[in-house]
Amino acid sequence: MIRLSGEFDPETGLGLLGAIANRVEAMRHAILDGCPTDPQARHEFLQAHALLQLIEGTGTGARSGRPNVIITIDHHTVEHGRHTRSRFDCGHDGVDLPVDSVRRLLEFADIIPVVLDDDGVVLKLGHTVRFADRAQRRAIRAMYRTCAVPGCRIHVAKTEPHHIFHVGNGGTTDIEYLIPICKHHHDMLHNQHWTVTITPNRSLTFRFPDGTTITTGPPAGQWTEPP
């Protein structure tokens, strides 16, 4: 028998685990030759066949290979980091990630965040964090030409929707708190702890740890600048 193992970055690893979990769920009630009856052995058998399906591009359902990862986390941990009463579960046994990694993962459409309030009750999806669906991504691309960071010329098609956590906390789940950020500035925003605020007309203020700020006008201004 051949056994495989690998190490992946958090986004890739959780995505792969989620895609395998999707396939396992689709096969759970199937009758497969050689499938063990012991629950643990059966689960491992199905995982192996799920990985094989991903490699071969086979399986049930056109979307069966898309990740389906649920991360459970309390809103204080999302915003301020781990504390004595943190609730933090990445959805897979033995997987433990830095909070900064989870903040980034929560912005991808295939990662489903379940955010808890102080009483451990699930907040309405998106009150603290929000992932962008296809319609929201289209709307962002209609409004913006480039990354929202002033001076960045990366085309909007190469950006990811970023949710402004603090402004959106307790607010609506609308697109009003989503802005497009390129990977370079997205990493800087998290790693250097920038803060961003947005007005109703989508003017932005970026505040940096050294106290400096940069402001922008509405996204329509991007369309008057040279490409």
Coordinates of C-alpha atoms in Angstrom, one line a residue, residues 13-90:
G13 CA -4.9 22.9 3.4
L14 CA -8.3 23.8 4.7
G15 CA -9.6 24.0 1.1
L16 CA -8.3 20.6 0.4
L17 CA -9.8 19.1 3.6
G18 CA -13.1 20.8 2.7
A19 CA -13.1 19.4 -0.8
I20 CA -12.4 15.9 0.5
A21 CA -15.1 16.3 3.1
N22 CA -17.6 17.2 0.4
R23 CA -16.8 14.1 -1.6
V24 CA -16.9 11.9 1.5
E25 CA -20.4 13.2 2.3
A26 CA -21.6 12.5 -1.2
M27 CA -20.3 8.9 -1.0
R28 CA -21.4 8.2 2.6
H29 CA -24.4 6.1 1.6
A30 CA -22.9 4.6 -1.5
I31 CA -22.0 0.9 -1.7
L32 CA -18.3 0.6 -2.6
D33 CA -16.4 -2.6 -3.2
G34 CA -14.0 -3.3 -0.4
C35 CA -15.3 -0.6 2.0
P36 CA -14.8 -1.6 5.6
T37 CA -17.6 -1.8 8.1
D38 CA -15.7 -0.3 11.0
P39 CA -16.6 3.4 11.2
Q40 CA -13.1 4.8 11.5
A41 CA -11.7 2.5 8.8
R42 CA -14.7 3.3 6.5
H43 CA -14.1 7.0 7.0
E44 CA -10.4 6.7 6.0
F45 CA -11.4 4.5 3.0
L46 CA -13.9 7.2 1.8
Q47 CA -11.3 9.9 2.3
A48 CA -8.8 8.0 0.1
H49 CA -11.5 7.6 -2.6
A50 CA -12.5 11.2 -2.3
L51 CA -8.9 12.3 -2.9
L52 CA -8.7 10.0 -5.9
Q53 CA -11.9 11.5 -7.3
L54 CA -10.4 15.0 -7.0
I55 CA -7.2 13.9 -8.8
E56 CA -9.2 12.2 -11.6
G57 CA -11.9 14.9 -11.8
T58 CA -14.7 12.5 -11.2
G59 CA -17.4 12.3 -8.6
T60 CA -21.0 13.2 -7.9
G61 CA -22.2 16.8 -8.5
A62 CA -20.5 19.6 -10.5
R63 CA -19.7 21.4 -7.2
S64 CA -18.6 18.4 -5.2
G65 CA -14.9 19.4 -5.3
R66 CA -15.4 23.0 -4.0
P67 CA -14.3 23.4 -0.4
N68 CA -16.9 23.5 2.3
V69 CA -15.1 24.6 5.5
I70 CA -16.9 26.0 8.6
I71 CA -14.8 28.0 11.1
T72 CA -16.4 28.7 14.4
I73 CA -14.9 31.7 16.3
D74 CA -16.1 34.3 18.8
H75 CA -16.1 37.9 17.7
H76 CA -13.6 39.1 20.3
T77 CA -11.0 36.6 19.0
V78 CA -11.7 37.8 15.4
E79 CA -11.0 41.4 16.3
H80 CA -8.5 41.3 19.1
G81 CA -6.9 37.9 19.1
R82 CA -7.0 34.9 21.5
H83 CA -8.2 35.5 25.1
T84 CA -9.0 33.3 28.1
R85 CA -12.5 32.4 26.8
S86 CA -11.8 32.1 23.1
R87 CA -14.0 29.8 21.1
F88 CA -12.0 28.8 18.0
D89 CA -12.6 25.7 15.9
C90 CA -11.3 25.3 12.3

